[in-house]
Coordinates of C-alpha atoms in Angstrom, one line a residue:
Chain A
M1 CA -85.2 -57.0 -3.5
K2 CA -83.4 -56.8 -6.8
V3 CA -84.6 -59.2 -9.5
V4 CA -82.8 -59.6 -12.8
V5 CA -84.7 -61.1 -15.7
C6 CA -82.8 -62.5 -18.7
V7 CA -84.6 -61.2 -21.8
K8 CA -84.0 -62.4 -25.4
Q9 CA -84.9 -60.2 -28.3
I10 CA -85.9 -62.3 -31.3
P11 CA -87.1 -61.7 -34.9
D12 CA -90.8 -61.3 -35.0
P13 CA -92.3 -64.8 -35.3
A14 CA -95.2 -63.3 -37.4
D15 CA -92.7 -62.5 -40.2
P16 CA -91.3 -65.5 -42.1
G17 CA -87.8 -66.2 -40.8
A18 CA -84.8 -66.7 -43.0
L19 CA -81.4 -68.3 -42.6
D20 CA -78.2 -66.4 -43.4
P21 CA -76.4 -68.6 -46.0
E22 CA -73.1 -67.3 -44.8
S23 CA -73.4 -67.8 -41.1
K24 CA -76.1 -70.5 -41.4
T25 CA -77.9 -69.0 -38.5
L26 CA -81.2 -67.1 -38.3
K27 CA -81.1 -63.6 -39.8
R28 CA -81.3 -61.0 -37.1
D29 CA -80.9 -57.9 -39.2
T30 CA -84.6 -56.8 -38.8
K31 CA -86.2 -55.2 -35.8
L32 CA -86.2 -57.6 -32.9
I33 CA -89.1 -58.0 -30.4
L34 CA -89.4 -59.3 -26.9
D35 CA -89.5 -63.1 -26.9
E36 CA -92.9 -64.0 -25.6
S37 CA -91.3 -66.7 -23.4
D38 CA -89.5 -64.0 -21.5
S39 CA -92.6 -61.9 -20.9
Y40 CA -93.7 -64.4 -18.3
G41 CA -90.5 -63.9 -16.4
V42 CA -90.8 -60.1 -16.6
E43 CA -94.4 -60.3 -15.3
M44 CA -93.4 -62.7 -12.4
A45 CA -90.5 -60.4 -11.4
L46 CA -92.8 -57.4 -11.4
Q47 CA -95.3 -59.3 -9.2
L48 CA -92.6 -60.4 -6.8
V49 CA -91.4 -56.8 -6.4
D50 CA -95.0 -55.6 -5.9
T51 CA -95.5 -58.2 -3.3
A52 CA -92.3 -57.4 -1.5
G53 CA -93.3 -53.7 -1.5
E54 CA -89.8 -52.7 -2.4
G55 CA -87.1 -53.5 -4.9
S56 CA -86.6 -53.3 -8.7
V57 CA -86.6 -55.3 -11.8
H58 CA -83.5 -55.1 -14.0
L59 CA -83.2 -56.7 -17.5
V60 CA -80.2 -58.3 -19.1
S61 CA -80.1 -59.1 -22.8
M62 CA -77.6 -60.0 -25.5
A63 CA -78.4 -58.9 -29.0
P64 CA -76.8 -57.7 -32.2
N65 CA -76.7 -54.2 -33.6
N66 CA -77.5 -52.5 -30.2
E67 CA -81.1 -53.6 -30.6
V68 CA -83.3 -52.4 -27.8
G69 CA -86.9 -52.9 -29.3
G70 CA -87.7 -55.9 -27.1
L71 CA -86.1 -54.3 -24.1
R72 CA -88.3 -51.2 -24.5
T73 CA -91.4 -53.5 -24.3
A74 CA -90.2 -55.0 -21.1
L75 CA -89.3 -51.6 -19.7
A76 CA -92.8 -50.4 -20.7
M77 CA -94.3 -53.2 -18.7
G78 CA -92.6 -51.8 -15.6
A79 CA -88.9 -53.0 -15.4
E80 CA -86.7 -50.2 -14.1
S81 CA -83.5 -50.5 -16.2
A82 CA -81.6 -52.8 -18.6
T83 CA -78.1 -54.0 -19.6
L84 CA -77.6 -54.8 -23.2
V85 CA -74.5 -56.7 -24.4
S86 CA -73.9 -56.0 -28.0
D87 CA -70.6 -56.8 -29.7
D88 CA -69.7 -57.9 -33.2
A89 CA -67.4 -60.5 -31.6
L90 CA -70.6 -62.3 -30.3
K91 CA -71.8 -63.3 -33.7
G92 CA -72.2 -67.0 -33.8
T93 CA -72.1 -67.4 -30.0
D94 CA -73.4 -70.8 -28.8
A95 CA -75.4 -71.5 -25.7
L96 CA -72.4 -71.8 -23.4
G97 CA -70.9 -68.6 -24.8
T98 CA -74.3 -66.8 -24.3
A99 CA -74.4 -68.1 -20.7
K100 CA -70.9 -66.7 -20.0
V101 CA -71.9 -63.3 -21.3
L102 CA -75.2 -63.2 -19.4
A103 CA -73.5 -64.4 -16.2
A104 CA -71.0 -61.6 -16.4
A105 CA -73.6 -59.0 -17.1
I106 CA -75.9 -60.3 -14.4
A107 CA -73.1 -60.4 -11.8
R108 CA -72.7 -56.6 -12.1
S109 CA -76.2 -56.1 -10.7
E110 CA -75.7 -58.3 -7.6
P111 CA -79.3 -59.6 -7.7
D112 CA -81.2 -61.4 -5.1
L113 CA -83.0 -63.4 -7.8
V114 CA -82.5 -64.2 -11.4
L115 CA -85.4 -65.2 -13.6
A116 CA -85.3 -66.6 -17.1
A117 CA -87.6 -68.4 -19.5
T118 CA -87.2 -72.2 -19.8
E119 CA -86.2 -71.8 -23.4
S120 CA -86.3 -69.2 -26.1
S121 CA -88.8 -69.2 -29.0
D122 CA -86.2 -69.1 -31.7
G123 CA -83.3 -71.2 -30.4
Y124 CA -85.0 -73.8 -28.1
T125 CA -81.8 -75.1 -26.6
G126 CA -83.3 -74.8 -23.1
T127 CA -79.9 -74.9 -21.5
V128 CA -78.8 -71.3 -21.0
P129 CA -80.4 -70.6 -17.6
E130 CA -78.8 -73.6 -16.0
M131 CA -75.4 -72.8 -17.5
V132 CA -75.7 -69.3 -16.2
A133 CA -76.5 -70.6 -12.7
E134 CA -73.6 -73.0 -12.8
L135 CA -71.2 -70.2 -14.0
M136 CA -72.4 -67.9 -11.2
G137 CA -72.4 -70.6 -8.6
L138 CA -76.1 -70.1 -7.9
P139 CA -78.7 -72.7 -7.0
S140 CA -81.0 -73.4 -10.0
V141 CA -84.7 -74.3 -10.1
T142 CA -86.4 -75.1 -13.4
F143 CA -89.9 -75.0 -14.7
A144 CA -91.4 -72.7 -12.0
K145 CA -95.1 -72.2 -12.0
S146 CA -95.1 -70.0 -9.0
I147 CA -92.4 -68.3 -6.8
A148 CA -92.7 -66.9 -3.3
I149 CA -89.9 -65.1 -1.5
E150 CA -89.8 -65.6 2.3
G151 CA -86.8 -64.2 4.1
G152 CA -83.8 -65.3 2.3
T153 CA -85.5 -68.3 0.7
A154 CA -87.3 -68.8 -2.7
K155 CA -90.2 -71.2 -2.4
V156 CA -91.0 -72.5 -5.9
Q157 CA -93.7 -74.7 -7.2
R158 CA -91.8 -76.7 -9.9
Q159 CA -94.1 -78.0 -12.6
T160 CA -93.8 -81.7 -13.4
E161 CA -95.7 -84.0 -15.7
A162 CA -97.8 -85.2 -12.8
G163 CA -98.4 -81.9 -11.0
Y164 CA -95.8 -79.9 -9.2
D165 CA -93.0 -80.2 -6.6
D166 CA -92.5 -77.8 -3.8
V167 CA -88.9 -76.7 -3.9
E168 CA -87.0 -74.3 -1.7
C169 CA -83.6 -72.8 -2.2
P170 CA -81.6 -70.0 -0.6
L171 CA -81.2 -66.7 -2.3
P172 CA -79.6 -65.6 -4.5
A173 CA -80.9 -68.2 -7.0
L174 CA -81.7 -68.6 -10.6
V175 CA -85.2 -69.8 -11.5
S176 CA -86.5 -70.6 -15.0
V177 CA -90.2 -69.8 -15.4
T178 CA -92.6 -72.0 -17.4
A179 CA -94.4 -70.2 -20.2
G180 CA -98.1 -69.4 -19.6
V181 CA -98.0 -69.5 -15.7
V182 CA -98.8 -65.8 -15.3
E183 CA -100.6 -63.4 -17.6
P184 CA -98.1 -60.8 -18.8
R185 CA -99.6 -57.3 -18.4
Y186 CA -100.1 -55.0 -21.4
P187 CA -97.8 -52.0 -21.3
S188 CA -99.8 -48.9 -20.6
F189 CA -99.3 -45.9 -22.8
K190 CA -97.8 -44.1 -19.8
G191 CA -95.4 -47.0 -19.4
I192 CA -94.5 -46.9 -23.1
M193 CA -93.7 -43.2 -22.8
A194 CA -91.7 -43.7 -19.6
A195 CA -89.7 -46.6 -21.2
K196 CA -87.8 -44.4 -23.6
S197 CA -86.2 -42.5 -20.7
K198 CA -85.3 -45.6 -18.6
P199 CA -81.6 -46.4 -18.5
V200 CA -80.2 -49.0 -20.9
D201 CA -76.6 -49.7 -20.2
E202 CA -75.0 -50.8 -23.5
V203 CA -71.8 -52.8 -22.9
T204 CA -69.3 -54.9 -24.9
C205 CA -67.4 -58.1 -24.1
G206 CA -64.4 -55.9 -23.1
D207 CA -66.6 -54.0 -20.6
L208 CA -67.5 -57.4 -19.0
G209 CA -64.0 -58.7 -19.0
I210 CA -64.8 -61.4 -21.5
D211 CA -62.1 -62.5 -23.9
A212 CA -63.6 -62.1 -27.4
G213 CA -61.9 -65.3 -28.4
S214 CA -63.9 -67.3 -25.9
V215 CA -67.2 -66.4 -27.5
G216 CA -68.6 -66.0 -31.0
W217 CA -67.6 -68.4 -33.8
A218 CA -64.1 -68.4 -32.4
G219 CA -65.0 -69.7 -29.0
G220 CA -67.9 -71.9 -30.0
G221 CA -67.6 -75.6 -29.3
Q222 CA -69.7 -76.3 -32.3
E223 CA -69.9 -75.5 -36.0
I224 CA -72.8 -75.5 -38.4
V225 CA -71.4 -77.3 -41.4
S226 CA -74.5 -77.3 -43.6
I227 CA -78.2 -76.4 -43.6
A228 CA -80.9 -78.0 -45.7
D229 CA -84.6 -77.6 -46.2
A230 CA -86.8 -79.7 -43.9
P231 CA -88.1 -82.8 -45.8
A232 CA -91.5 -82.3 -47.3
R233 CA -94.3 -83.8 -45.3
E234 CA -95.2 -87.2 -46.6
A235 CA -98.7 -88.4 -47.2
G236 CA -100.3 -90.3 -44.4
E237 CA -101.3 -93.9 -44.5
V238 CA -104.9 -94.4 -45.5
I239 CA -106.6 -97.4 -43.9
E240 CA -109.7 -98.9 -45.5
D241 CA -111.8 -100.2 -42.7
E242 CA -112.6 -103.8 -43.3
G243 CA -113.6 -104.4 -39.7
D244 CA -110.1 -104.3 -38.3
A245 CA -109.4 -100.6 -38.5
H246 CA -109.5 -100.3 -34.7
E247 CA -106.8 -102.9 -34.3
R248 CA -104.6 -101.0 -36.8
I249 CA -105.1 -97.8 -34.8
V250 CA -104.2 -99.5 -31.5
S251 CA -101.2 -101.1 -33.1
F252 CA -100.1 -97.7 -34.5
L253 CA -100.4 -96.0 -31.1
E254 CA -98.5 -98.8 -29.5
E255 CA -95.7 -98.3 -32.0
L256 CA -95.6 -94.7 -30.9
K257 CA -95.5 -95.8 -27.3
V258 CA -98.5 -93.7 -26.4
L259 CA -100.5 -96.8 -25.3
Chain B
M1 CA -89.5 -33.1 -41.3
Q2 CA -90.7 -36.4 -39.9
F3 CA -93.0 -38.2 -42.3
T4 CA -93.1 -41.6 -40.5
F5 CA -94.5 -42.7 -37.2
T6 CA -92.1 -42.9 -34.3
D7 CA -91.0 -46.1 -32.6
E8 CA -93.2 -45.1 -29.7
Q9 CA -96.2 -44.6 -31.9
D10 CA -95.5 -48.1 -33.4
M11 CA -95.5 -49.4 -29.8
F12 CA -98.9 -47.8 -29.0
R13 CA -100.4 -49.5 -32.1
D14 CA -98.7 -52.9 -31.5
T15 CA -99.9 -52.9 -27.9
V16 CA -103.5 -52.1 -28.8
R17 CA -103.4 -54.6 -31.6
E18 CA -102.4 -57.3 -29.1
L19 CA -105.1 -56.2 -26.7
F20 CA -107.8 -56.4 -29.4
A21 CA -106.5 -59.7 -30.6
D22 CA -106.8 -61.1 -27.1
L23 CA -110.1 -59.5 -25.9
C24 CA -111.9 -58.7 -29.1
P25 CA -111.6 -61.8 -31.4
P26 CA -114.3 -62.4 -34.1
E27 CA -116.4 -64.4 -31.6
A28 CA -116.6 -61.4 -29.3
V29 CA -117.7 -59.1 -32.3
R30 CA -120.3 -61.7 -33.2
A31 CA -121.5 -62.0 -29.7
S32 CA -122.0 -58.2 -29.5
W33 CA -124.7 -58.5 -32.2
D34 CA -127.2 -59.9 -29.8
N35 CA -125.9 -59.5 -26.3
D36 CA -127.5 -57.0 -23.9
D37 CA -125.4 -54.0 -24.4
G38 CA -123.6 -54.5 -27.8
R39 CA -120.2 -54.3 -26.0
V40 CA -117.2 -56.7 -25.5
P41 CA -117.0 -57.7 -21.8
G42 CA -113.8 -56.4 -20.2
L43 CA -112.6 -54.4 -23.1
W44 CA -113.6 -50.9 -22.0
S45 CA -111.9 -51.2 -18.6
A46 CA -108.8 -52.6 -20.3
L47 CA -108.7 -49.6 -22.7
G48 CA -109.1 -47.3 -19.7
D49 CA -106.3 -49.0 -17.8
M50 CA -104.0 -48.8 -20.9
G51 CA -104.7 -45.1 -21.4
V52 CA -106.4 -45.4 -24.8
L53 CA -109.4 -43.4 -23.6
S54 CA -107.3 -40.5 -22.3
V55 CA -105.0 -39.9 -25.3
L56 CA -106.7 -36.7 -26.3
A57 CA -106.9 -35.0 -23.0
P58 CA -104.1 -32.7 -21.8
E59 CA -101.9 -33.9 -18.9
S60 CA -103.1 -31.0 -16.8
A61 CA -106.6 -32.5 -16.9
G62 CA -105.4 -36.1 -16.1
G63 CA -104.9 -37.2 -19.7
L64 CA -101.9 -38.3 -21.7
G65 CA -101.4 -35.0 -23.6
M66 CA -101.1 -36.8 -26.9
D67 CA -102.8 -36.0 -30.2
E68 CA -104.7 -37.3 -33.2
V69 CA -101.5 -38.5 -34.9
D70 CA -101.0 -40.8 -31.9
L71 CA -104.6 -41.9 -31.9
V72 CA -105.2 -42.4 -35.6
R73 CA -103.7 -45.9 -35.9
I74 CA -105.3 -47.0 -32.7
L75 CA -108.6 -46.3 -34.3
E76 CA -107.4 -48.1 -37.4
E77 CA -106.7 -51.1 -35.2
A78 CA -110.2 -50.8 -33.8
G79 CA -111.6 -51.1 -37.3
Y80 CA -109.3 -54.0 -38.0
A81 CA -110.6 -55.8 -34.9
G82 CA -114.2 -54.8 -35.5
V83 CA -114.5 -53.3 -32.0
P84 CA -118.2 -52.7 -31.4
D85 CA -117.8 -50.4 -28.3
P86 CA -118.1 -46.6 -29.1
L87 CA -114.4 -46.1 -28.8
M88 CA -114.1 -43.5 -31.6
E89 CA -117.0 -41.5 -30.3
H90 CA -115.7 -41.5 -26.8
A91 CA -111.9 -41.2 -27.2
A92 CA -111.7 -39.2 -30.4
I93 CA -114.6 -36.8 -30.0
A94 CA -116.1 -36.7 -26.5
V95 CA -112.9 -36.7 -24.5
P96 CA -111.2 -33.7 -26.3
A97 CA -114.5 -31.8 -26.3
L98 CA -115.0 -32.3 -22.6
A99 CA -111.4 -31.3 -22.0
E100 CA -111.8 -28.1 -24.1
A101 CA -114.9 -27.2 -22.1
G102 CA -113.3 -28.1 -18.7
S103 CA -116.3 -30.3 -18.1
P104 CA -116.6 -32.2 -14.7
H105 CA -117.6 -35.2 -16.7
L106 CA -114.0 -35.6 -18.1
A107 CA -112.4 -37.4 -15.2
A108 CA -114.7 -40.4 -15.3
A109 CA -114.5 -40.5 -19.1
L110 CA -110.7 -40.8 -19.0
T111 CA -110.7 -43.9 -16.7
G112 CA -113.5 -45.6 -18.6
E113 CA -115.8 -45.4 -15.6
T114 CA -118.3 -43.8 -17.9
T115 CA -119.0 -44.2 -21.6
C116 CA -119.7 -41.3 -23.9
T117 CA -121.2 -41.2 -27.3
V118 CA -122.1 -38.5 -29.8
A119 CA -124.9 -37.4 -32.1
L120 CA -123.6 -35.0 -34.7
R121 CA -125.4 -33.2 -37.6
G122 CA -128.7 -35.0 -36.8
G123 CA -127.1 -38.4 -37.2
A124 CA -127.6 -41.4 -35.0
A125 CA -125.6 -42.1 -31.8
V126 CA -123.7 -45.3 -31.5
G127 CA -124.3 -47.2 -28.2
A128 CA -126.5 -44.5 -26.7
A129 CA -128.5 -47.1 -24.7
G130 CA -125.5 -48.1 -22.7
A131 CA -123.8 -44.7 -22.5
D132 CA -123.6 -42.4 -19.5
L133 CA -123.2 -39.2 -21.5
V134 CA -124.2 -38.1 -25.0
L135 CA -122.8 -35.1 -26.8
V136 CA -125.2 -33.5 -29.3
E137 CA -124.5 -30.8 -31.8
Q138 CA -127.0 -27.9 -31.7
G139 CA -126.1 -25.1 -34.1
D140 CA -122.5 -24.2 -33.5
A141 CA -122.7 -25.5 -29.9
L142 CA -122.1 -28.9 -28.4
L143 CA -124.4 -30.0 -25.6
A144 CA -123.6 -32.7 -23.1
A145 CA -126.5 -34.6 -21.6
T146 CA -126.7 -37.2 -18.8
A147 CA -130.4 -38.0 -19.4
W148 CA -132.1 -38.1 -22.8
R149 CA -135.0 -39.7 -24.7
M150 CA -134.2 -41.6 -27.8
T151 CA -135.6 -44.1 -30.3
P152 CA -133.6 -47.1 -31.5
R153 CA -132.6 -47.3 -35.2
T154 CA -131.6 -50.3 -37.2
S155 CA -128.2 -50.6 -38.6
I156 CA -127.0 -53.1 -41.3
D157 CA -124.3 -53.8 -38.7
Q158 CA -126.2 -55.0 -35.7
S159 CA -123.1 -54.5 -33.5
R160 CA -123.6 -50.8 -34.0
R161 CA -126.5 -50.1 -31.6
L162 CA -127.9 -46.9 -33.1
A163 CA -130.4 -44.5 -31.7
T164 CA -131.8 -41.1 -32.7
I165 CA -131.6 -38.7 -29.8
L166 CA -135.0 -37.1 -29.5
E167 CA -134.7 -34.8 -26.5
L168 CA -132.2 -33.9 -23.8
D169 CA -133.5 -33.9 -20.3
E170 CA -130.3 -33.1 -18.2
R171 CA -128.0 -31.0 -20.3
E172 CA -125.3 -28.4 -20.4
E173 CA -123.5 -26.5 -23.1
L174 CA -119.8 -27.4 -23.5
V175 CA -118.6 -23.8 -23.7
G176 CA -115.2 -23.9 -25.4
A177 CA -115.8 -27.0 -27.4
D178 CA -116.1 -26.6 -31.2
A179 CA -118.9 -28.4 -32.9
A180 CA -117.2 -28.1 -36.3
L181 CA -114.0 -29.6 -34.9
A182 CA -116.1 -32.4 -33.4
F183 CA -117.4 -33.3 -36.8
D184 CA -114.0 -33.3 -38.3
R185 CA -112.8 -35.5 -35.5
A186 CA -115.7 -37.9 -36.2
A187 CA -115.0 -38.0 -39.9
L188 CA -111.3 -38.6 -39.3
G189 CA -111.9 -41.3 -36.7
T190 CA -114.4 -43.0 -39.0
A191 CA -111.9 -42.8 -41.9
A192 CA -109.2 -44.5 -39.8
Q193 CA -111.6 -47.3 -38.9
C194 CA -112.5 -47.6 -42.6
V195 CA -108.9 -48.2 -43.4
G196 CA -108.7 -50.8 -40.6
V197 CA -111.8 -52.6 -41.8
A198 CA -110.4 -52.6 -45.4
R199 CA -107.1 -54.1 -44.2
R200 CA -109.0 -56.8 -42.3
L201 CA -111.1 -57.7 -45.4
L202 CA -108.0 -57.8 -47.6
D203 CA -106.1 -60.1 -45.2
A204 CA -109.1 -62.4 -44.7
T205 CA -109.6 -62.6 -48.5
V206 CA -105.9 -63.1 -49.3
E207 CA -105.9 -66.0 -46.8
Y208 CA -109.1 -67.5 -48.2
V209 CA -108.1 -67.4 -51.9
G210 CA -104.8 -69.1 -50.9
E211 CA -106.8 -72.0 -49.3
R212 CA -109.7 -72.3 -51.6
H213 CA -108.8 -74.6 -54.6
Q214 CA -110.6 -74.8 -57.9
F215 CA -109.4 -76.7 -61.0
G216 CA -106.5 -78.1 -58.9
K217 CA -105.1 -74.7 -57.9
P218 CA -105.7 -72.1 -55.3
V219 CA -108.2 -69.6 -56.7
G220 CA -105.8 -66.8 -55.6
S221 CA -103.3 -68.0 -58.3
Y222 CA -105.7 -66.8 -61.1
Q223 CA -105.0 -63.4 -62.5
A224 CA -108.6 -62.2 -62.3
V225 CA -108.6 -62.8 -58.5
K226 CA -105.1 -61.2 -58.1
H227 CA -106.2 -58.1 -59.9
H228 CA -109.2 -57.6 -57.6
L229 CA -107.1 -57.8 -54.5
A230 CA -104.3 -55.7 -55.9
N231 CA -106.8 -53.0 -56.6
V232 CA -108.0 -53.2 -53.0
R233 CA -104.4 -52.9 -51.8
L234 CA -103.9 -49.9 -54.0
A235 CA -107.0 -48.2 -52.7
V236 CA -106.1 -48.8 -49.0
E237 CA -102.5 -47.7 -49.5
F238 CA -103.6 -44.5 -51.2
A239 CA -106.2 -43.8 -48.5
A240 CA -104.1 -44.4 -45.5
P241 CA -101.6 -41.5 -46.0
L242 CA -104.5 -39.1 -46.4
V243 CA -106.0 -40.3 -43.2
Y244 CA -102.6 -39.8 -41.4
R245 CA -102.3 -36.4 -43.0
A246 CA -105.8 -35.4 -41.8
A247 CA -104.8 -36.5 -38.3
W248 CA -101.8 -34.2 -38.5
S249 CA -104.1 -31.3 -39.7
V250 CA -106.5 -31.8 -36.8
A251 CA -103.7 -32.1 -34.3
H252 CA -102.0 -28.9 -35.5
P253 CA -104.6 -26.1 -35.7
E254 CA -101.8 -23.5 -35.5
S255 CA -100.7 -24.5 -39.0
H256 CA -103.8 -23.8 -40.9
D257 CA -107.4 -22.6 -40.8
A258 CA -110.6 -24.7 -40.2
V259 CA -111.3 -24.8 -44.0
T260 CA -108.0 -26.4 -44.7
R261 CA -108.5 -28.8 -41.8
G262 CA -111.9 -29.7 -43.2
R263 CA -110.5 -30.2 -46.7
D264 CA -107.8 -32.6 -45.4
V265 CA -110.3 -34.5 -43.3
S266 CA -112.8 -34.8 -46.2
M267 CA -110.1 -36.0 -48.6
A268 CA -109.3 -38.7 -46.0
K269 CA -112.9 -39.7 -45.4
A270 CA -113.8 -39.8 -49.1
M271 CA -110.8 -42.0 -50.0
A272 CA -111.2 -44.2 -47.0
A273 CA -114.9 -44.7 -47.6
D274 CA -114.2 -45.6 -51.3
A275 CA -111.4 -48.0 -50.2
V276 CA -113.5 -49.9 -47.7
D277 CA -116.4 -50.0 -50.1
L278 CA -114.1 -51.6 -52.8
A279 CA -112.7 -53.9 -50.2
C280 CA -116.1 -55.1 -49.2
R281 CA -117.3 -55.7 -52.7
Q282 CA -114.1 -57.5 -53.8
A283 CA -113.9 -59.5 -50.6
L284 CA -117.4 -60.7 -51.2
Q285 CA -116.7 -61.4 -54.9
C286 CA -113.5 -63.4 -54.2
H287 CA -115.1 -65.4 -51.4
G288 CA -118.1 -66.4 -53.5
A289 CA -121.2 -67.7 -51.9
I290 CA -119.7 -68.4 -48.4
G291 CA -119.1 -64.7 -48.0
Y292 CA -122.8 -64.1 -47.9
T293 CA -123.5 -66.5 -45.1
F294 CA -124.2 -65.3 -41.6
E295 CA -122.2 -68.1 -40.0
Y296 CA -118.9 -67.0 -41.8
D297 CA -117.1 -64.1 -40.1
L298 CA -116.6 -62.1 -43.3
Q299 CA -120.1 -60.6 -42.9
L300 CA -119.1 -58.9 -39.7
W301 CA -116.6 -56.8 -41.5
L302 CA -118.6 -56.3 -44.6
K303 CA -121.4 -54.7 -42.7
R304 CA -119.1 -52.7 -40.5
G305 CA -117.3 -51.4 -43.6
W306 CA -120.5 -50.4 -45.4
A307 CA -121.9 -48.8 -42.2
L308 CA -118.7 -46.8 -41.7
A309 CA -118.4 -45.7 -45.3
A310 CA -121.7 -43.9 -44.9
A311 CA -121.2 -42.6 -41.3
H312 CA -120.3 -39.0 -40.6
G313 CA -120.6 -38.1 -44.3
D314 CA -120.3 -40.4 -47.3
S315 CA -117.8 -40.2 -50.0
R316 CA -119.9 -37.9 -52.2
S317 CA -120.6 -35.4 -49.5
H318 CA -116.9 -35.2 -48.5
R319 CA -115.9 -34.8 -52.1
D320 CA -118.3 -31.8 -52.3
R321 CA -116.7 -30.4 -49.2
V322 CA -113.2 -30.7 -50.8
A323 CA -114.5 -29.0 -53.9
D324 CA -115.9 -26.2 -51.8
A325 CA -112.7 -25.8 -49.9
L326 CA -110.8 -25.5 -53.3
G327 CA -113.4 -23.1 -54.7
I328 CA -114.4 -25.3 -57.6

């Protein structure tokens, strides 16, 4: 069984992020790390291959400056190989453009299953996996809390607000994995040492047959026209309890529609 | 010449940092003060699985064939996290000594199935009550014992379960292991932990003085507080490169003699001990009264810092050793 995991490499959330005043997007000129959201997909893929007793986990990522730091972490966890799409033409690519690139890169691997996080930790659009599935013509299941492969079928427990739904779909399929549903393994030192010799295929838009004009700022269906600081947090309302504070609280919660 | 750590070495450090953050938070360090064995549950086996315990054993003996330069920042992270398990004693001293002697005890030590500790130069052994093997220096030799008699000793840091080894019942000499090298490894490993503890104290104090307000401003905005913490930062940043240099000296015996190795290690331990002592005093000063309280976590690192500053030779004794090496 061949599982492809979409992996995003993001600026370290521990370091204060900054916006590029020119592109009005997040600066990505520092070392990038594996998005924690994707570590769950990597772990689930490794577990599925372990359970199947055969197969491999392949990573697909799109990142600037041929950055492989985050990919090395996932390779150290046990993934076998990776494809990195890095091209100056991709600067400013929106969610749909990203999906086009990932779909083209994933298709080269002819996977049985594609896993992705539900959303990235820096972009939060939460739309890319479903776009990739649509572009590839694959069935898509979202918010998976567990996946089992039986024959040519993926049996997925799909998390809902009330519990979970049992969903089945034929393979190949794309499944987005909810954060926190598995415990990602720590890379072992042996894994870290092995990761540096695992193959990372670095490709460009041209290699994938993608017209550079259809991605990046040129191909984006959106434009960031301005950016501004978030408004400062305003002071909360202080209520002096004159015997009716509980009613004010109930009223406040009703306004928020949580009651 | 490469003067920086490699990406791979950064990954070793980052991975261990993440493990310690998950499995050895301050609550776990605090719990080790009065639990049964002074250890953090689950940590030792996780370190064995990750390969941390086998860094200094050659691949031919089942280890990872790495060296002290790879290990030094892992021990720094152990200091930062306040790890109470005898990691330094086991991974930095016992494992290479057992490997050099071709000891049958090595295999179990590499996986973490057993725990080793050491008693060097008449000093106390950390975690001896829960250890399976203790290495004791006797003259120029290192002895390995599986049964021994001991008497507990009190440490200012109660997560360091100290004991004086009185007599070895079941023992063997580790022929091929070098007692002087074992001491240098101990001083180096302790210096690395001192740097980690100092960094933790600095981080905790910088955070505190940014939150604690007095006269309408964070106390960290006052110059007197800034100066204290800048001095700690300077001391740590001056000590760390010496510790890394000492790691290189221990890892590359082909480049120099044992006197030079000892000089480098002693420079590192002297500077790291001074740095952590300064960090302890200034952290306490900048925290004020709350820093003295048992309930506040700062005390865990203060006591670890002072204990490590004195362990395996204090600053004065290592300065004397540097002077001897230089012939002054």
